[in-house]
Short mmCIF file of C-alpha atoms in Angstrom, two decimals:
data_model
loop_
_atom_site.label_atom_id
_atom_site.label_comp_id
_atom_site.label_asym_id
_atom_site.label_seq_id
_atom_site.Cartn_x
_atom_site.Cartn_y
_atom_site.Cartn_z
CA MET F 1 -23.40 14.72 34.30
CA ARG F 2 -26.94 13.26 34.38
CA ASP F 3 -27.44 14.19 30.75
CA VAL F 4 -24.26 12.42 29.74
CA PHE F 5 -25.42 9.28 31.57
CA LEU F 6 -28.83 9.61 30.06
CA SER F 7 -27.56 9.85 26.49
CA THR F 8 -25.11 7.01 27.09
CA ALA F 9 -27.97 4.95 28.38
CA ILE F 10 -30.09 5.77 25.34
CA LYS F 11 -27.30 4.84 22.95
CA PHE F 12 -26.71 1.56 24.69
CA GLY F 13 -30.41 0.85 24.69
CA LEU F 14 -30.83 1.47 21.02
CA PHE F 15 -27.80 -0.63 20.36
CA ALA F 16 -29.22 -3.51 22.39
CA ILE F 17 -32.49 -3.27 20.60
CA VAL F 18 -30.80 -3.41 17.20
CA ALA F 19 -28.51 -6.31 18.40
CA ILE F 20 -31.58 -8.31 19.42
CA LEU F 21 -33.79 -7.38 16.46
CA ILE F 22 -31.11 -8.58 13.88
CA PRO F 23 -31.07 -12.25 14.77
CA VAL F 24 -34.79 -12.29 15.35
CA SER F 25 -35.59 -10.82 11.85
CA ALA F 26 -32.64 -11.81 9.59
CA PRO F 27 -32.39 -15.12 7.79
CA ALA F 28 -29.53 -17.46 8.73
CA TYR F 29 -27.31 -16.47 5.84
CA ALA F 30 -27.65 -12.74 6.54
CA LEU F 31 -26.92 -13.43 10.14
CA GLN F 32 -23.66 -15.03 9.33
CA GLU F 33 -22.74 -12.03 7.19
CA VAL F 34 -23.55 -9.69 10.07
CA ALA F 35 -21.40 -11.81 12.33
CA ILE F 36 -18.43 -11.38 9.95
CA ALA F 37 -19.07 -7.66 9.69
CA ILE F 38 -18.92 -7.43 13.47
CA ALA F 39 -15.60 -9.23 13.40
CA TYR F 40 -14.31 -6.64 10.97
CA ALA F 41 -15.64 -4.00 13.29
CA ILE F 42 -13.42 -5.26 16.01
CA ALA F 43 -10.45 -4.95 13.76
CA ILE F 44 -11.53 -1.44 12.84
CA LEU F 45 -11.86 -0.69 16.57
CA GLY F 46 -8.11 -1.26 16.83
CA LEU F 47 -7.46 0.85 13.82
CA ASN F 48 -9.52 3.58 15.33
CA LEU F 49 -7.46 3.52 18.50
CA LEU F 50 -4.31 3.61 16.47
CA MET F 51 -5.15 6.24 13.85
CA GLY F 52 -7.82 8.13 15.55
CA TYR F 53 -6.36 8.60 19.00
CA ALA F 54 -2.68 7.86 18.54
CA GLY F 55 -2.31 9.44 15.19
CA GLN F 56 -0.33 6.59 13.70
CA ILE F 57 -0.96 5.42 10.19
CA CYS F 58 -1.02 1.65 10.09
CA LEU F 59 -1.88 -0.07 6.91
CA ALA F 60 -0.76 -3.41 8.30
CA GLN F 61 -3.80 -3.86 10.49
CA GLY F 62 -4.94 -6.69 8.18
CA THR F 63 -1.70 -8.41 8.83
CA LEU F 64 -2.36 -8.47 12.61
CA PHE F 65 -5.83 -9.68 11.91
CA GLY F 66 -4.34 -12.49 9.75
CA VAL F 67 -1.71 -13.38 12.37
CA GLY F 68 -4.43 -13.96 14.94
CA ALA F 69 -6.56 -15.93 12.68
CA TYR F 70 -3.74 -18.09 11.57
CA VAL F 71 -2.63 -18.71 15.19
CA THR F 72 -6.06 -20.05 15.98
CA ALA F 73 -6.17 -22.09 12.68
CA ILE F 74 -2.62 -23.57 13.28
CA LEU F 75 -3.42 -24.55 16.86
CA ASN F 76 -6.66 -26.08 15.80
CA ALA F 77 -5.31 -27.95 12.74
CA THR F 78 -1.99 -29.18 14.14
CA ALA F 79 -2.45 -29.54 17.82
CA GLY F 80 -6.26 -30.19 17.70
CA ASP F 81 -7.05 -27.55 20.21
CA PRO F 82 -10.69 -26.37 20.15
CA PRO F 83 -10.95 -22.93 18.56
CA LEU F 84 -12.57 -21.00 21.50
CA PRO F 85 -9.82 -21.29 24.12
CA THR F 86 -7.09 -20.31 21.58
CA LEU F 87 -8.56 -16.80 21.45
CA PRO F 88 -6.22 -15.36 24.26
CA VAL F 89 -3.19 -16.94 22.61
CA ALA F 90 -4.16 -15.51 19.23
CA ALA F 91 -4.65 -12.12 20.80
CA ALA F 92 -1.24 -12.35 22.54
CA VAL F 93 0.61 -13.39 19.44
CA ALA F 94 -1.09 -10.63 17.41
CA ALA F 95 -0.14 -8.17 20.05
CA ALA F 96 3.45 -9.33 19.95
CA VAL F 97 3.56 -8.87 16.18
CA GLY F 98 1.95 -5.47 16.53
CA LEU F 99 4.75 -4.51 18.98
CA VAL F 100 7.32 -5.66 16.52
CA ILE F 101 5.71 -3.72 13.67
CA GLY F 102 5.39 -0.88 16.12
CA LEU F 103 9.10 -0.69 16.98
CA PRO F 104 9.98 1.17 13.76
CA ALA F 105 7.10 3.54 14.55
CA LEU F 106 9.32 4.96 17.34
CA ARG F 107 11.40 6.52 14.61
CA LEU F 108 8.99 7.05 11.77
CA GLN F 109 5.92 9.17 11.30
CA GLY F 110 3.23 10.00 8.89
CA LEU F 111 3.97 8.93 5.32
CA GLN F 112 7.12 6.98 6.18
CA LEU F 113 5.12 4.75 8.53
CA ALA F 114 2.42 4.43 5.86
CA ILE F 115 4.98 3.16 3.28
CA VAL F 116 6.50 0.68 5.65
CA THR F 117 3.20 -0.75 6.93
CA PHE F 118 1.83 -0.85 3.42
CA GLY F 119 4.86 -2.92 2.53
CA ILE F 120 4.30 -5.26 5.54
CA ALA F 121 0.71 -5.71 4.47
CA ALA F 122 1.87 -6.69 1.01
CA ALA F 123 4.66 -9.07 2.12
CA PHE F 124 2.47 -10.96 4.67
CA PRO F 125 0.60 -13.09 2.16
CA GLN F 126 3.89 -14.00 0.45
CA LEU F 127 5.22 -15.01 3.88
CA LEU F 128 2.22 -17.25 4.48
CA LEU F 129 2.82 -18.91 1.15
CA LYS F 130 6.53 -19.32 1.91
CA MET F 131 5.62 -21.11 5.20
CA GLY F 132 3.19 -23.31 3.36
CA GLY F 133 4.05 -26.35 5.64
CA LEU F 134 2.59 -24.49 8.60
CA THR F 135 -0.11 -22.42 6.97
CA GLY F 136 -1.46 -24.78 4.39
CA GLY F 137 -0.27 -22.48 1.50
CA VAL F 138 -2.92 -21.36 -0.98
CA SER F 139 -5.59 -23.78 0.09
CA GLY F 140 -5.46 -22.61 3.68
CA LEU F 141 -6.36 -24.46 6.85
CA PRO F 142 -9.60 -26.10 7.92
CA ILE F 143 -10.99 -24.93 11.19
CA ASP F 144 -13.40 -26.81 13.35
CA ALA F 145 -16.60 -24.97 14.03
CA PRO F 146 -16.55 -23.38 17.57
CA GLU F 147 -17.98 -25.74 20.09
CA MET F 148 -21.70 -25.05 20.73
CA PRO F 149 -23.97 -25.56 23.65
CA ASP F 150 -26.71 -28.04 22.73
CA VAL F 151 -29.45 -25.33 22.74
CA MET F 152 -27.78 -23.72 19.83
CA ALA F 153 -27.25 -26.90 17.82
CA ASP F 154 -29.86 -26.06 15.30
CA ALA F 155 -28.78 -22.41 14.82
CA PRO F 156 -24.96 -22.27 14.39
CA GLU F 157 -25.29 -18.85 12.75
CA LEU F 158 -26.87 -17.41 15.81
CA TRP F 159 -24.11 -18.83 18.00
CA LEU F 160 -21.49 -17.31 15.75
CA TYR F 161 -23.33 -13.96 15.89
CA LEU F 162 -23.43 -14.03 19.65
CA ILE F 163 -19.67 -14.92 19.85
CA SER F 164 -18.76 -12.01 17.55
CA LEU F 165 -21.00 -9.64 19.49
CA ALA F 166 -19.38 -10.67 22.81
CA CYS F 167 -15.87 -10.15 21.35
CA ALA F 168 -16.92 -6.76 20.04
CA GLY F 169 -18.45 -5.87 23.36
CA VAL F 170 -15.26 -6.88 25.23
CA GLY F 171 -13.20 -5.04 22.64
CA ALA F 172 -15.19 -1.80 22.90
CA LEU F 173 -15.11 -2.02 26.62
CA LEU F 174 -11.34 -2.37 26.63
CA VAL F 175 -10.90 0.62 24.30
CA SER F 176 -13.15 2.95 26.29
CA ARG F 177 -11.48 1.77 29.52
CA MET F 178 -8.09 2.46 28.00
CA LEU F 179 -9.09 5.85 26.62
CA SER F 180 -10.62 7.05 29.85
CA GLY F 181 -7.75 6.04 32.04
CA ASP F 182 -4.29 7.53 32.37
CA GLY F 183 -3.01 5.54 29.45
CA GLY F 184 -5.67 7.06 27.19
CA ARG F 185 -4.83 10.58 28.33
CA ALA F 186 -1.17 9.96 27.63
CA LEU F 187 -2.09 8.46 24.26
CA ARG F 188 -4.04 11.49 23.16
CA ALA F 189 -1.45 13.81 24.67
CA GLN F 190 1.25 12.02 22.65
CA LEU F 191 -0.66 12.25 19.38
CA ASP F 192 2.56 13.46 17.75
CA ASN F 193 4.76 10.79 19.22
CA PRO F 194 2.99 7.74 20.51
CA GLN F 195 5.34 4.89 21.09
CA VAL F 196 3.39 1.87 22.35
CA ALA F 197 0.47 2.61 20.19
CA PRO F 198 0.76 -0.09 17.50
CA GLY F 199 1.29 -2.70 20.18
CA VAL F 200 -1.85 -1.60 21.96
CA GLY F 201 -3.84 -1.52 18.69
CA GLY F 202 -2.50 -5.01 18.02
CA HIS F 203 -3.99 -6.25 21.27
CA LEU F 204 -7.39 -5.30 20.21
CA THR F 205 -7.24 -6.56 16.81
CA GLY F 206 -6.00 -9.89 18.21
CA ALA F 207 -9.16 -10.08 20.19
CA GLY F 208 -11.20 -9.80 17.05
CA LEU F 209 -9.42 -12.23 15.00
CA TRP F 210 -10.71 -15.28 16.34
CA ALA F 211 -14.28 -14.51 15.43
CA VAL F 212 -13.31 -14.11 11.74
CA ALA F 213 -11.21 -17.20 11.93
CA ALA F 214 -14.24 -19.10 13.08
CA SER F 215 -16.51 -17.44 10.56
CA CYS F 216 -14.11 -18.29 7.83
CA GLY F 217 -13.77 -21.85 9.11
CA ARG F 218 -17.60 -22.12 8.87
CA VAL F 219 -17.78 -20.55 5.41
CA GLY F 220 -14.97 -22.70 4.05
CA MET M 1 32.21 -13.71 -11.88
CA SER M 2 30.35 -13.51 -15.13
CA LEU M 3 27.22 -14.52 -13.21
CA PHE M 4 27.73 -11.50 -11.01
CA PHE M 5 27.95 -9.16 -14.01
CA GLN M 6 25.02 -10.82 -15.73
CA LEU M 7 22.98 -10.22 -12.53
CA VAL M 8 24.10 -6.53 -12.47
CA VAL M 9 23.00 -6.07 -16.05
CA SER M 10 19.52 -7.59 -15.44
CA GLY M 11 19.31 -5.60 -12.22
CA LEU M 12 20.06 -2.38 -13.98
CA THR M 13 17.35 -3.19 -16.57
CA THR M 14 14.61 -3.75 -13.97
CA GLY M 15 16.13 -0.93 -11.90
CA ALA M 16 15.51 1.45 -14.78
CA ILE M 17 11.80 0.69 -14.52
CA TYR M 18 11.89 1.07 -10.75
CA ALA M 19 13.65 4.37 -11.28
CA ALA M 20 10.92 5.52 -13.64
CA LEU M 21 8.20 4.77 -11.18
CA ALA M 22 10.16 6.26 -8.38
CA LEU M 23 10.64 9.39 -10.48
CA ALA M 24 6.88 9.63 -10.92
CA LEU M 25 6.35 9.21 -7.19
CA VAL M 26 8.93 11.83 -6.37
CA LEU M 27 7.58 14.36 -8.86
CA ILE M 28 4.11 14.13 -7.22
CA PHE M 29 5.61 14.17 -3.74
CA ARG M 30 7.65 17.19 -4.35
CA ALA M 31 4.79 19.08 -5.91
CA THR M 32 1.89 18.11 -3.69
CA ASN M 33 3.37 16.34 -0.62
CA VAL M 34 1.37 13.24 -1.46
CA VAL M 35 2.73 9.70 -1.76
CA ASN M 36 0.55 8.33 -4.61
CA PHE M 37 0.07 4.63 -3.73
CA GLY M 38 -2.15 4.53 -6.83
CA GLN M 39 0.74 5.43 -9.26
CA GLY M 40 1.46 1.85 -10.33
CA GLU M 41 -2.24 1.18 -11.07
CA MET M 42 -2.69 4.33 -13.02
CA ALA M 43 0.34 3.20 -15.11
CA THR M 44 -1.19 -0.23 -15.63
CA PHE M 45 -4.49 1.44 -16.84
CA SER M 46 -2.45 3.36 -19.47
CA ALA M 47 -0.65 0.22 -20.59
CA TYR M 48 -4.02 -1.48 -21.04
CA GLY M 49 -5.03 1.58 -23.15
CA ALA M 50 -2.07 0.99 -25.38
CA TRP M 51 -2.92 -2.73 -25.56
CA GLN M 52 -6.45 -1.91 -26.57
CA LEU M 53 -5.28 0.47 -29.34
CA MET M 54 -3.03 -2.25 -30.73
CA GLN M 55 -6.00 -4.68 -30.65
CA TRP M 56 -7.83 -2.13 -32.82
CA GLY M 57 -4.85 -2.33 -35.32
CA VAL M 58 -2.94 0.85 -34.34
CA PRO M 59 0.84 0.32 -34.86
CA LEU M 60 2.87 -0.26 -31.64
CA TRP M 61 4.72 3.09 -31.41
CA ILE M 62 1.66 5.19 -32.22
CA ALA M 63 -0.43 3.26 -29.69
CA VAL M 64 2.25 3.94 -27.04
CA LEU M 65 2.43 7.60 -27.88
CA VAL M 66 -1.37 7.98 -27.76
CA SER M 67 -1.62 6.09 -24.45
CA LEU M 68 1.17 8.35 -22.97
CA ALA M 69 -0.90 11.43 -23.96
CA ALA M 70 -3.98 9.83 -22.40
CA ALA M 71 -1.89 9.03 -19.23
CA PHE M 72 -1.09 12.80 -19.07
CA ALA M 73 -4.80 13.61 -19.16
CA THR M 74 -5.60 10.92 -16.63
CA GLY M 75 -2.99 12.32 -14.23
CA ILE M 76 -4.51 15.81 -14.58
CA VAL M 77 -8.05 14.64 -14.13
CA THR M 78 -7.10 12.50 -11.13
CA PHE M 79 -5.49 15.54 -9.53
CA ARG M 80 -8.38 17.84 -10.28
CA LEU M 81 -11.11 15.52 -9.26
CA ILE M 82 -9.57 13.59 -6.33
CA ILE M 83 -6.48 15.18 -4.92
CA ARG M 84 -7.16 18.96 -5.35
CA PRO M 85 -10.28 19.02 -3.10
CA MET M 86 -8.40 17.16 -0.38
CA MET M 87 -5.04 19.07 -0.48
CA ASP M 88 -5.54 20.53 3.06
CA ALA M 89 -6.67 17.24 4.59
CA PRO M 90 -4.58 15.44 7.22
CA VAL M 91 -2.05 12.99 5.96
CA GLU M 92 -4.01 9.97 7.03
CA ALA M 93 -6.88 11.02 4.80
CA ILE M 94 -4.56 11.50 1.81
CA VAL M 95 -2.95 8.08 2.31
CA VAL M 96 -6.52 6.54 2.33
CA ILE M 97 -7.40 8.50 -0.80
CA THR M 98 -4.42 7.45 -2.80
CA LEU M 99 -5.00 3.84 -1.71
CA GLY M 100 -8.55 4.48 -3.14
CA ILE M 101 -6.94 5.48 -6.39
CA LEU M 102 -5.06 2.22 -6.36
CA VAL M 103 -8.27 0.27 -5.88
CA LEU M 104 -10.18 2.37 -8.34
CA PHE M 105 -7.81 1.85 -11.30
CA GLN M 106 -7.22 -1.79 -10.44
CA ALA M 107 -10.96 -2.39 -10.46
CA ALA M 108 -11.37 -0.38 -13.59
CA CYS M 109 -8.83 -2.55 -15.39
CA MET M 110 -10.47 -5.71 -14.12
CA TRP M 111 -13.88 -4.46 -15.14
CA ILE M 112 -12.96 -3.47 -18.63
CA TRP M 113 -10.31 -6.04 -19.53
CA GLY M 114 -10.77 -8.90 -17.11
CA ALA M 115 -8.25 -10.41 -14.77
CA GLU M 116 -6.40 -12.83 -17.22
CA GLN M 117 -2.92 -12.02 -18.28
CA LEU M 118 -2.38 -10.46 -21.74
CA SER M 119 0.75 -10.58 -23.69
CA PHE M 120 2.20 -7.21 -24.54
CA PRO M 121 4.65 -6.71 -27.41
CA SER M 122 8.12 -5.35 -26.60
CA LEU M 123 9.11 -1.88 -27.91
CA PHE M 124 12.54 -3.25 -28.88
CA PRO M 125 13.83 -5.82 -31.29
CA HIS M 126 14.72 -9.30 -30.02
CA GLY M 127 18.32 -10.38 -29.60
CA GLY M 128 21.30 -8.52 -28.21
CA PHE M 129 25.01 -8.71 -27.99
CA SER M 130 27.62 -10.14 -25.67
CA ILE M 131 30.41 -8.45 -23.76
CA GLY M 132 32.71 -11.28 -22.68
CA ASP M 133 30.37 -13.87 -21.04
CA VAL M 134 27.73 -11.29 -20.27
CA ARG M 135 24.74 -11.29 -22.47
CA VAL M 136 23.12 -7.85 -23.00
CA LEU M 137 19.67 -7.81 -24.53
CA ALA M 138 18.47 -5.06 -26.84
CA SER M 139 15.48 -4.47 -24.52
CA ALA M 140 17.95 -3.79 -21.70
CA VAL M 141 19.82 -1.16 -23.71
CA GLY M 142 16.52 0.36 -24.79
CA THR M 143 15.06 0.52 -21.39
CA LEU M 144 18.07 2.22 -19.96
CA ALA M 145 18.21 4.57 -22.99
CA ILE M 146 14.58 5.59 -22.34
CA LEU M 147 15.24 6.20 -18.61
CA LEU M 148 18.24 8.34 -19.61
CA ALA M 149 16.14 10.31 -22.03
CA ILE M 150 13.43 10.85 -19.36
CA ALA M 151 16.09 12.05 -16.92
CA LEU M 152 17.74 14.42 -19.43
CA ALA M 153 14.36 15.83 -20.52
CA MET M 154 13.30 16.33 -16.90
CA GLY M 155 16.66 17.84 -15.98
CA PHE M 156 16.39 20.15 -18.96
CA ILE M 157 12.88 21.25 -18.34
CA PHE M 158 13.44 21.86 -14.68
CA ARG M 159 16.70 23.67 -14.96
CA PHE M 160 16.54 25.61 -18.15
CA THR M 161 12.94 26.50 -18.96
CA LYS M 162 10.57 29.03 -17.51
CA LEU M 163 7.96 26.20 -17.02
CA GLY M 164 10.41 24.22 -15.08
CA LEU M 165 11.32 27.14 -12.88
CA SER M 166 7.64 27.78 -12.21
CA MET M 167 7.04 24.16 -11.36
CA ARG M 168 9.94 24.09 -8.96
CA ALA M 169 8.70 27.42 -7.33
CA ALA M 170 5.20 25.99 -7.05
CA ALA M 171 6.42 22.76 -5.34
CA PHE M 172 8.70 24.73 -3.04
CA ASP M 173 6.26 27.16 -1.70
CA HIS M 174 2.64 27.37 -2.78
CA THR M 175 1.72 30.70 -1.14
CA ARG M 176 4.66 32.73 -2.22
CA SER M 177 4.65 31.35 -5.78
CA VAL M 178 1.09 32.69 -6.05
CA LEU M 179 2.34 36.05 -4.94
CA VAL M 180 4.94 36.24 -7.70
CA GLY M 181 2.41 35.32 -10.33
CA VAL M 182 2.89 31.61 -10.76
CA ASN M 183 -0.17 29.66 -11.52
CA VAL M 184 0.40 27.10 -8.82
CA GLU M 185 -2.58 25.06 -9.58
CA ARG M 186 -1.68 24.60 -13.22
CA MET M 187 1.88 23.68 -12.17
CA LEU M 188 0.69 20.98 -9.80
CA MET M 189 -1.61 19.69 -12.47
CA LEU M 190 1.30 19.45 -14.84
CA GLY M 191 3.30 17.66 -12.19
CA TRP M 192 0.65 15.05 -11.84
CA GLY M 193 0.40 14.81 -15.58
CA PHE M 194 4.15 14.34 -16.14
CA ALA M 195 4.30 11.80 -13.34
CA ALA M 196 1.48 9.78 -14.93
CA VAL M 197 3.37 9.70 -18.27
CA ILE M 198 6.52 8.61 -16.67
CA GLY M 199 4.66 5.90 -14.72
CA ALA M 200 2.84 4.75 -17.81
CA LEU M 201 6.16 4.51 -19.64
CA ALA M 202 7.40 2.28 -16.87
CA ALA M 203 4.30 0.03 -17.14
CA ILE M 204 4.73 -0.23 -20.93
CA LEU M 205 8.39 -1.20 -20.50
CA ILE M 206 7.78 -3.83 -17.95
CA ALA M 207 4.54 -5.21 -19.53
CA PRO M 208 6.28 -7.53 -22.12
CA ARG M 209 8.13 -9.26 -19.31
CA LEU M 210 5.42 -9.52 -16.59
CA PHE M 211 2.44 -9.84 -18.96
CA LEU M 212 -0.33 -7.34 -18.61
CA SER M 213 -2.71 -7.87 -15.75
CA PRO M 214 -4.54 -5.62 -13.35
CA THR M 215 -2.10 -6.27 -10.47
CA MET M 216 0.95 -6.10 -12.70
CA MET M 217 2.37 -2.96 -11.16
CA THR M 218 1.58 -3.69 -7.52
CA PRO M 219 4.87 -5.33 -6.67
CA ILE M 220 6.70 -2.80 -8.78
CA LEU M 221 5.22 0.00 -6.74
CA PHE M 222 7.10 -1.30 -3.60
CA TYR M 223 10.34 -1.16 -5.49
CA GLY M 224 9.49 2.30 -6.56
CA LEU M 225 8.72 3.29 -2.97
CA ALA M 226 12.00 1.75 -1.83
CA ALA M 227 13.87 3.60 -4.61
CA ALA M 228 12.31 6.87 -3.79
CA THR M 229 13.09 6.47 -0.09
CA LEU M 230 16.69 5.37 -0.85
CA GLY M 231 17.33 8.38 -3.16
CA GLY M 232 15.41 10.80 -0.97
CA TRP M 233 11.81 11.82 -1.51
CA ASP M 234 12.74 15.38 -2.68
CA SER M 235 15.33 14.47 -5.19
CA PRO M 236 14.58 13.27 -8.79
CA LEU M 237 18.18 12.37 -9.30
CA GLY M 238 18.07 10.37 -6.11
CA ALA M 239 14.98 8.47 -7.48
CA ILE M 240 16.95 7.41 -10.51
CA VAL M 241 20.02 6.34 -8.63
CA GLY M 242 17.85 4.68 -6.11
CA GLY M 243 15.90 2.82 -8.66
CA LEU M 244 18.99 1.34 -10.26
CA ALA M 245 20.48 0.48 -6.86
CA VAL M 246 17.29 -1.28 -5.78
CA GLY M 247 17.17 -3.18 -9.09
CA VAL M 248 20.76 -4.46 -8.66
CA ALA M 249 20.23 -5.27 -4.99
CA GLU M 250 17.06 -7.19 -5.83
CA SER M 251 18.76 -9.21 -8.59
CA LEU M 252 21.82 -9.98 -6.47
CA GLY M 253 19.77 -10.60 -3.29
CA ALA M 254 17.39 -13.08 -4.91
CA SER M 255 20.28 -15.00 -6.43
CA TYR M 256 22.84 -15.09 -3.72
CA LEU M 257 20.63 -15.18 -0.50
CA SER M 258 18.93 -18.41 -1.10
CA PHE M 259 16.40 -18.06 1.72
CA ILE M 260 14.69 -15.20 -0.09
CA GLY M 261 13.84 -17.20 -3.16
CA ALA M 262 11.29 -16.20 -5.72
CA ASP M 263 8.21 -15.85 -3.56
CA MET M 264 9.89 -13.57 -0.84
CA ARG M 265 11.30 -11.19 -3.41
CA ILE M 266 8.92 -8.54 -2.35
CA ALA M 267 10.47 -8.51 1.12
CA VAL M 268 13.72 -7.12 -0.31
CA PRO M 269 12.46 -3.60 -1.13
CA ILE M 270 10.40 -3.45 2.02
CA ALA M 271 13.34 -4.47 4.29
CA LEU M 272 15.48 -1.99 2.39
CA THR M 273 12.95 0.84 2.84
CA LEU M 274 12.79 0.12 6.59
CA ILE M 275 16.57 0.09 6.96
CA ILE M 276 17.05 3.29 5.03
CA LEU M 277 14.27 5.03 7.05
CA LEU M 278 15.92 3.98 10.25
CA VAL M 279 19.51 4.70 9.26
CA LYS M 280 19.12 7.76 7.01
CA PRO M 281 15.56 8.93 6.82
CA VAL M 282 16.10 11.57 4.16
CA GLY M 283 17.77 9.11 1.73
CA LEU M 284 21.02 9.55 -0.22
CA PHE M 285 20.20 12.79 -2.00
CA GLY M 286 17.46 14.17 0.15
CA SER M 287 17.82 17.20 2.20
CA TYR M 288 16.90 17.62 5.90
CA LYS M 289 13.95 19.92 6.52
CA VAL M 290 15.04 22.69 8.78
CA THR M 291 12.56 24.81 10.50
CA LYS M 292 13.70 28.22 11.43
CA LEU M 293 12.17 29.72 14.53
#
């Protein structure tokens, strides 16, 4: 037990050192790239839960990712909400979409699910174009930069990096909590027939989306 | 009413192409239990090959035949290099690998020939004839004739030749086929080769209409997947019937259901696939897998 604790502590320690070293040593542009990479990592965390632990093939993870990002973008562009507080809304909507996509998963497995989710992934951009009035069509939506504390004003990349890192931390914590609890045991036990899995995966992805939305907003 | 029949005719023409791609998918699925998401892009690659030969001055028909032969080789190489080492991997890994094949061939096309659309000559003469008010193009007749020829050839090979029997045996049960002296590996390779040829033919038939581009076959793949699902993944006949049915459904759906429109066309096959999978997962001509205890 002690050993487990020790090795976990070492892992976290190393991780923390790297997490601090990156912003100290990397130039601003690279830092922004790393922030985006971390945002992707959050999405992959959801995929990991879905495929790795629940055994469900979901190729529509990018769709969930996009849904969350667009929720933030639309709220920001039309209602003028600041990006940061829309994060829970984005996560909730992405989770709802995840559940809807997950419903057929009750009946499908393996390759069939792969085919359907691949199709959803392909249809999503078309749907976005179709709803051009809301989504801005091909040119997309402008997003305000996330509001910054004054200390960070001269280093927006660093702020972005910290937000991404915080989101990733929360996401990872949620996943590990979920997997160590009863739900996680059930999830692993149900590896052949998990029913709520895509919805659960969606939750996580949702959490990650906002970071990318913000990143993209900054890049564009 | 003549609009209806006109739509049916054009639906059957595109449907023949979906059917060909579905046939390729089903062949590979039956032999190796793999859904090859890269099938469309492999076909695009072959069509580019034919285009390149024509640029070098090779006559159309010879260019097509050479590129079909090259497609056969490409299919075999893809199987040997990419699929064969992964045959025992879990299904998630295989899905990711065939998606990798998709990306690989798409990137190769873009790298070699660039992303702009190229015009591709039709195999068939211009013009056509009319039945009543319905206009039938020569290319429609030609496309359906080629599909029929593929179907008959496949049916003949699988039913009446020793090679076909061996291929069916290898697809049915790998281990026991080895025991009775079938070279299973060679049969699976041939399956991938034939599938690549049929897919390439589909790409060459559709290229004059869609223009040749690296992403040309991506939407077609979804129709092919829908067609294979509709017909049943273990039935070549089902793939053909499914392809024609999906073609007609798409043509009618896009014209009569106005909310679908041109940009949501891709939703038709996907919704169709989902409905089939929920209502009758084995498709029209598929057989239920029964496990005896």
